[in-house]
Amino acid sequence: IVAFGTSAPELFTSVTANLGGYPGISVGNVVGSNIANVLMVIGLSAIIAPVLIDRKEVRVDTWVMVGATVAMSVAAWAGVLPFWAAVGMIAAIIGYVVYQYKASRIEVEEDEEAEPLPGNPYLLVTVGIATLVIGAEILVQGAVAGGRALGVPEAVIGMTVIAFGTSLPELMACVAAARKGQSDMIVGGIVGSNIFNILSVMATSAAVKPLVIDPRFFAFDVPVVLAVTALFTVFLLLIGRIGRVAGALMAVAYLIFTVAQYGGVADLAVAAAN
């Protein structure tokens, strides 16, 4: 629930960008957010307090995340995510959610009453969705205008500025969890968010309009997200702990990745691939 909620900005932003004719921002937002979630969000959370991982608990989710990342890489290699593939990915996320619901059903104590929410919940949801739609449009148009003024490609804007902005909910949620020592919340939130970003955000963007993927993503950004996902998987399934030193190194790696986006490294990778 936390993962899906914090990924809502990515969903509305990527769909808005693709419909507006900016597929580079749509794809960059997803790839960049997944990189930021691991290197920046997990890294900073681990600096606050070491992140402890229940390896058995996250095994299935980790492999779903790996599978989704590989599927995204194949789409980047093909240069387009077509409608039929998008539908398959959406079906996969629905199946994953159903599995999670059945596997993680929690019995609530009979004497435990839910705390009533202030105001009308339906009104709050409606206002929240409307705010996300309007905010996504403003964010995309502002980022495109700023990128053009500075001569920065839309893919770079999507990978950095927009990805960072849409990852802030994950950052705030995980930092708060780190301060309370809630490692399970941090790990579950990021793994779930990375799954949702690919199987729901990218897939929905492609379902409303075929998602064309710039070759630069396959040449540079996809290898990075594959490496980051592999690193995260090692921590999740083998090491079981992310300490402060590892967290600091991850945060530094994110800064290096961001600088590389504006330093022409991706362009060199594309040229080398050609």
JSON list of N, CA and C in Angstrom, two decimals, residues 147-192:
[
{"chain": "A", "resi": 147, "resn": "GLY", "atom": "N", "xyz": [14.19, 22.42, -19.77]},
{"chain": "A", "resi": 147, "resn": "GLY", "atom": "CA", "xyz": [15.18, 21.63, -20.49]},
{"chain": "A", "resi": 147, "resn": "GLY", "atom": "C", "xyz": [15.53, 22.25, -21.83]},
{"chain": "A", "resi": 148, "resn": "ARG", "atom": "N", "xyz": [14.51, 22.73, -22.55]},
{"chain": "A", "resi": 148, "resn": "ARG", "atom": "CA", "xyz": [14.76, 23.36, -23.85]},
{"chain": "A", "resi": 148, "resn": "ARG", "atom": "C", "xyz": [15.56, 24.64, -23.68]},
{"chain": "A", "resi": 149, "resn": "ALA", "atom": "N", "xyz": [15.26, 25.40, -22.65]},
{"chain": "A", "resi": 149, "resn": "ALA", "atom": "CA", "xyz": [15.98, 26.66, -22.42]},
{"chain": "A", "resi": 149, "resn": "ALA", "atom": "C", "xyz": [17.45, 26.40, -22.12]},
{"chain": "A", "resi": 150, "resn": "LEU", "atom": "N", "xyz": [17.73, 25.28, -21.46]},
{"chain": "A", "resi": 150, "resn": "LEU", "atom": "CA", "xyz": [19.11, 24.95, -21.10]},
{"chain": "A", "resi": 150, "resn": "LEU", "atom": "C", "xyz": [19.78, 24.03, -22.11]},
{"chain": "A", "resi": 151, "resn": "GLY", "atom": "N", "xyz": [19.02, 23.59, -23.11]},
{"chain": "A", "resi": 151, "resn": "GLY", "atom": "CA", "xyz": [19.58, 22.68, -24.10]},
{"chain": "A", "resi": 151, "resn": "GLY", "atom": "C", "xyz": [19.80, 21.27, -23.58]},
{"chain": "A", "resi": 152, "resn": "VAL", "atom": "N", "xyz": [18.99, 20.87, -22.60]},
{"chain": "A", "resi": 152, "resn": "VAL", "atom": "CA", "xyz": [19.11, 19.53, -22.00]},
{"chain": "A", "resi": 152, "resn": "VAL", "atom": "C", "xyz": [18.06, 18.61, -22.60]},
{"chain": "A", "resi": 153, "resn": "PRO", "atom": "N", "xyz": [18.44, 17.41, -23.08]},
{"chain": "A", "resi": 153, "resn": "PRO", "atom": "CA", "xyz": [17.47, 16.48, -23.66]},
{"chain": "A", "resi": 153, "resn": "PRO", "atom": "C", "xyz": [16.38, 16.09, -22.67]},
{"chain": "A", "resi": 154, "resn": "GLU", "atom": "N", "xyz": [15.18, 15.80, -23.19]},
{"chain": "A", "resi": 154, "resn": "GLU", "atom": "CA", "xyz": [14.07, 15.44, -22.32]},
{"chain": "A", "resi": 154, "resn": "GLU", "atom": "C", "xyz": [14.35, 14.16, -21.53]},
{"chain": "A", "resi": 155, "resn": "ALA", "atom": "N", "xyz": [15.11, 13.24, -22.12]},
{"chain": "A", "resi": 155, "resn": "ALA", "atom": "CA", "xyz": [15.44, 12.00, -21.42]},
{"chain": "A", "resi": 155, "resn": "ALA", "atom": "C", "xyz": [16.25, 12.28, -20.16]},
{"chain": "A", "resi": 156, "resn": "VAL", "atom": "N", "xyz": [17.18, 13.23, -20.24]},
{"chain": "A", "resi": 156, "resn": "VAL", "atom": "CA", "xyz": [18.00, 13.59, -19.08]},
{"chain": "A", "resi": 156, "resn": "VAL", "atom": "C", "xyz": [17.14, 14.26, -18.02]},
{"chain": "A", "resi": 157, "resn": "ILE", "atom": "N", "xyz": [16.24, 15.14, -18.44]},
{"chain": "A", "resi": 157, "resn": "ILE", "atom": "CA", "xyz": [15.32, 15.78, -17.50]},
{"chain": "A", "resi": 157, "resn": "ILE", "atom": "C", "xyz": [14.48, 14.73, -16.78]},
{"chain": "A", "resi": 158, "resn": "GLY", "atom": "N", "xyz": [13.99, 13.76, -17.55]},
{"chain": "A", "resi": 158, "resn": "GLY", "atom": "CA", "xyz": [13.18, 12.70, -16.95]},
{"chain": "A", "resi": 158, "resn": "GLY", "atom": "C", "xyz": [13.97, 11.86, -15.96]},
{"chain": "A", "resi": 159, "resn": "MET", "atom": "N", "xyz": [15.23, 11.55, -16.31]},
{"chain": "A", "resi": 159, "resn": "MET", "atom": "CA", "xyz": [16.07, 10.70, -15.47]},
{"chain": "A", "resi": 159, "resn": "MET", "atom": "C", "xyz": [16.50, 11.38, -14.18]},
{"chain": "A", "resi": 160, "resn": "THR", "atom": "N", "xyz": [16.56, 12.69, -14.18]},
{"chain": "A", "resi": 160, "resn": "THR", "atom": "CA", "xyz": [17.11, 13.41, -13.03]},
{"chain": "A", "resi": 160, "resn": "THR", "atom": "C", "xyz": [16.07, 14.26, -12.30]},
{"chain": "A", "resi": 161, "resn": "VAL", "atom": "N", "xyz": [15.71, 15.39, -12.88]},
{"chain": "A", "resi": 161, "resn": "VAL", "atom": "CA", "xyz": [14.83, 16.34, -12.19]},
{"chain": "A", "resi": 161, "resn": "VAL", "atom": "C", "xyz": [13.48, 15.72, -11.86]},
{"chain": "A", "resi": 162, "resn": "ILE", "atom": "N", "xyz": [12.82, 15.15, -12.87]},
{"chain": "A", "resi": 162, "resn": "ILE", "atom": "CA", "xyz": [11.48, 14.59, -12.64]},
{"chain": "A", "resi": 162, "resn": "ILE", "atom": "C", "xyz": [11.56, 13.33, -11.78]},
{"chain": "A", "resi": 163, "resn": "ALA", "atom": "N", "xyz": [12.52, 12.46, -12.06]},
{"chain": "A", "resi": 163, "resn": "ALA", "atom": "CA", "xyz": [12.66, 11.24, -11.27]},
{"chain": "A", "resi": 163, "resn": "ALA", "atom": "C", "xyz": [12.93, 11.57, -9.80]},
{"chain": "A", "resi": 164, "resn": "PHE", "atom": "N", "xyz": [13.77, 12.56, -9.56]},
{"chain": "A", "resi": 164, "resn": "PHE", "atom": "CA", "xyz": [14.06, 12.98, -8.19]},
{"chain": "A", "resi": 164, "resn": "PHE", "atom": "C", "xyz": [12.79, 13.51, -7.52]},
{"chain": "A", "resi": 165, "resn": "GLY", "atom": "N", "xyz": [12.07, 14.36, -8.25]},
{"chain": "A", "resi": 165, "resn": "GLY", "atom": "CA", "xyz": [10.86, 14.95, -7.68]},
{"chain": "A", "resi": 165, "resn": "GLY", "atom": "C", "xyz": [9.80, 13.92, -7.35]},
{"chain": "A", "resi": 166, "resn": "THR", "atom": "N", "xyz": [9.58, 12.98, -8.27]},
{"chain": "A", "resi": 166, "resn": "THR", "atom": "CA", "xyz": [8.54, 11.98, -8.02]},
{"chain": "A", "resi": 166, "resn": "THR", "atom": "C", "xyz": [8.98, 10.91, -7.02]},
{"chain": "A", "resi": 167, "resn": "SER", "atom": "N", "xyz": [10.27, 10.87, -6.69]},
{"chain": "A", "resi": 167, "resn": "SER", "atom": "CA", "xyz": [10.77, 9.93, -5.68]},
{"chain": "A", "resi": 167, "resn": "SER", "atom": "C", "xyz": [10.76, 10.52, -4.27]},
{"chain": "A", "resi": 168, "resn": "LEU", "atom": "N", "xyz": [10.42, 11.79, -4.15]},
{"chain": "A", "resi": 168, "resn": "LEU", "atom": "CA", "xyz": [10.40, 12.43, -2.83]},
{"chain": "A", "resi": 168, "resn": "LEU", "atom": "C", "xyz": [9.43, 11.77, -1.85]},
{"chain": "A", "resi": 169, "resn": "PRO", "atom": "N", "xyz": [8.23, 11.32, -2.30]},
{"chain": "A", "resi": 169, "resn": "PRO", "atom": "CA", "xyz": [7.35, 10.62, -1.34]},
{"chain": "A", "resi": 169, "resn": "PRO", "atom": "C", "xyz": [8.00, 9.38, -0.76]},
{"chain": "A", "resi": 170, "resn": "GLU", "atom": "N", "xyz": [8.70, 8.60, -1.60]},
{"chain": "A", "resi": 170, "resn": "GLU", "atom": "CA", "xyz": [9.41, 7.43, -1.09]},
{"chain": "A", "resi": 170, "resn": "GLU", "atom": "C", "xyz": [10.49, 7.84, -0.09]},
{"chain": "A", "resi": 171, "resn": "LEU", "atom": "N", "xyz": [11.20, 8.93, -0.42]},
{"chain": "A", "resi": 171, "resn": "LEU", "atom": "CA", "xyz": [12.26, 9.41, 0.46]},
{"chain": "A", "resi": 171, "resn": "LEU", "atom": "C", "xyz": [11.71, 9.81, 1.82]},
{"chain": "A", "resi": 172, "resn": "MET", "atom": "N", "xyz": [10.63, 10.59, 1.83]},
{"chain": "A", "resi": 172, "resn": "MET", "atom": "CA", "xyz": [10.05, 11.05, 3.09]},
{"chain": "A", "resi": 172, "resn": "MET", "atom": "C", "xyz": [9.53, 9.87, 3.91]},
{"chain": "A", "resi": 173, "resn": "ALA", "atom": "N", "xyz": [8.85, 8.93, 3.25]},
{"chain": "A", "resi": 173, "resn": "ALA", "atom": "CA", "xyz": [8.30, 7.77, 3.96]},
{"chain": "A", "resi": 173, "resn": "ALA", "atom": "C", "xyz": [9.40, 6.90, 4.55]},
{"chain": "A", "resi": 174, "resn": "CYS", "atom": "N", "xyz": [10.47, 6.70, 3.78]},
{"chain": "A", "resi": 174, "resn": "CYS", "atom": "CA", "xyz": [11.55, 5.82, 4.25]},
{"chain": "A", "resi": 174, "resn": "CYS", "atom": "C", "xyz": [12.41, 6.48, 5.32]},
{"chain": "A", "resi": 175, "resn": "VAL", "atom": "N", "xyz": [12.63, 7.77, 5.21]},
{"chain": "A", "resi": 175, "resn": "VAL", "atom": "CA", "xyz": [13.38, 8.49, 6.25]},
{"chain": "A", "resi": 175, "resn": "VAL", "atom": "C", "xyz": [12.62, 8.43, 7.57]},
{"chain": "A", "resi": 176, "resn": "ALA", "atom": "N", "xyz": [11.30, 8.64, 7.50]},
{"chain": "A", "resi": 176, "resn": "ALA", "atom": "CA", "xyz": [10.47, 8.55, 8.71]},
{"chain": "A", "resi": 176, "resn": "ALA", "atom": "C", "xyz": [10.53, 7.14, 9.30]},
{"chain": "A", "resi": 177, "resn": "ALA", "atom": "N", "xyz": [10.50, 6.13, 8.42]},
{"chain": "A", "resi": 177, "resn": "ALA", "atom": "CA", "xyz": [10.57, 4.75, 8.89]},
{"chain": "A", "resi": 177, "resn": "ALA", "atom": "C", "xyz": [11.94, 4.44, 9.50]},
{"chain": "A", "resi": 178, "resn": "ALA", "atom": "N", "xyz": [13.00, 4.99, 8.90]},
{"chain": "A", "resi": 178, "resn": "ALA", "atom": "CA", "xyz": [14.35, 4.76, 9.41]},
{"chain": "A", "resi": 178, "resn": "ALA", "atom": "C", "xyz": [14.51, 5.32, 10.82]},
{"chain": "A", "resi": 179, "resn": "ARG", "atom": "N", "xyz": [13.92, 6.47, 11.06]},
{"chain": "A", "resi": 179, "resn": "ARG", "atom": "CA", "xyz": [14.00, 7.09, 12.39]},
{"chain": "A", "resi": 179, "resn": "ARG", "atom": "C", "xyz": [13.29, 6.26, 13.44]},
{"chain": "A", "resi": 180, "resn": "LYS", "atom": "N", "xyz": [12.32, 5.46, 13.01]},
{"chain": "A", "resi": 180, "resn": "LYS", "atom": "CA", "xyz": [11.57, 4.60, 13.93]},
{"chain": "A", "resi": 180, "resn": "LYS", "atom": "C", "xyz": [12.11, 3.17, 13.95]},
{"chain": "A", "resi": 181, "resn": "GLY", "atom": "N", "xyz": [13.16, 2.93, 13.15]},
{"chain": "A", "resi": 181, "resn": "GLY", "atom": "CA", "xyz": [13.73, 1.59, 13.09]},
{"chain": "A", "resi": 181, "resn": "GLY", "atom": "C", "xyz": [12.86, 0.58, 12.36]},
{"chain": "A", "resi": 182, "resn": "GLN", "atom": "N", "xyz": [12.02, 1.05, 11.45]},
{"chain": "A", "resi": 182, "resn": "GLN", "atom": "CA", "xyz": [11.10, 0.17, 10.72]},
{"chain": "A", "resi": 182, "resn": "GLN", "atom": "C", "xyz": [11.72, -0.26, 9.39]},
{"chain": "A", "resi": 183, "resn": "SER", "atom": "N", "xyz": [12.68, -1.14, 9.46]},
{"chain": "A", "resi": 183, "resn": "SER", "atom": "CA", "xyz": [13.38, -1.59, 8.25]},
{"chain": "A", "resi": 183, "resn": "SER", "atom": "C", "xyz": [12.45, -2.28, 7.26]},
{"chain": "A", "resi": 184, "resn": "ASP", "atom": "N", "xyz": [11.50, -3.07, 7.78]},
{"chain": "A", "resi": 184, "resn": "ASP", "atom": "CA", "xyz": [10.58, -3.78, 6.89]},
{"chain": "A", "resi": 184, "resn": "ASP", "atom": "C", "xyz": [9.78, -2.81, 6.02]},
{"chain": "A", "resi": 185, "resn": "MET", "atom": "N", "xyz": [9.40, -1.68, 6.61]},
{"chain": "A", "resi": 185, "resn": "MET", "atom": "CA", "xyz": [8.65, -0.66, 5.87]},
{"chain": "A", "resi": 185, "resn": "MET", "atom": "C", "xyz": [9.51, -0.07, 4.76]},
{"chain": "A", "resi": 186, "resn": "ILE", "atom": "N", "xyz": [10.78, 0.15, 5.03]},
{"chain": "A", "resi": 186, "resn": "ILE", "atom": "CA", "xyz": [11.70, 0.72, 4.04]},
{"chain": "A", "resi": 186, "resn": "ILE", "atom": "C", "xyz": [11.90, -0.25, 2.88]},
{"chain": "A", "resi": 187, "resn": "VAL", "atom": "N", "xyz": [12.26, -1.47, 3.20]},
{"chain": "A", "resi": 187, "resn": "VAL", "atom": "CA", "xyz": [12.53, -2.47, 2.17]},
{"chain": "A", "resi": 187, "resn": "VAL", "atom": "C", "xyz": [11.29, -2.77, 1.35]},
{"chain": "A", "resi": 188, "resn": "GLY", "atom": "N", "xyz": [10.18, -3.02, 2.04]},
{"chain": "A", "resi": 188, "resn": "GLY", "atom": "CA", "xyz": [8.93, -3.32, 1.33]},
{"chain": "A", "resi": 188, "resn": "GLY", "atom": "C", "xyz": [8.48, -2.17, 0.46]},
{"chain": "A", "resi": 189, "resn": "GLY", "atom": "N", "xyz": [8.64, -0.95, 0.96]},
{"chain": "A", "resi": 189, "resn": "GLY", "atom": "CA", "xyz": [8.23, 0.22, 0.19]},
{"chain": "A", "resi": 189, "resn": "GLY", "atom": "C", "xyz": [9.02, 0.39, -1.09]},
{"chain": "A", "resi": 190, "resn": "ILE", "atom": "N", "xyz": [10.33, 0.20, -1.02]},
{"chain": "A", "resi": 190, "resn": "ILE", "atom": "CA", "xyz": [11.17, 0.41, -2.21]},
{"chain": "A", "resi": 190, "resn": "ILE", "atom": "C", "xyz": [11.04, -0.74, -3.20]},
{"chain": "A", "resi": 191, "resn": "VAL", "atom": "N", "xyz": [11.04, -1.97, -2.72]},
{"chain": "A", "resi": 191, "resn": "VAL", "atom": "CA", "xyz": [10.86, -3.11, -3.63]},
{"chain": "A", "resi": 191, "resn": "VAL", "atom": "C", "xyz": [9.51, -3.00, -4.33]},
{"chain": "A", "resi": 192, "resn": "GLY", "atom": "N", "xyz": [8.46, -2.72, -3.56]},
{"chain": "A", "resi": 192, "resn": "GLY", "atom": "CA", "xyz": [7.13, -2.58, -4.14]},
{"chain": "A", "resi": 192, "resn": "GLY", "atom": "C", "xyz": [7.03, -1.42, -5.10]}
]
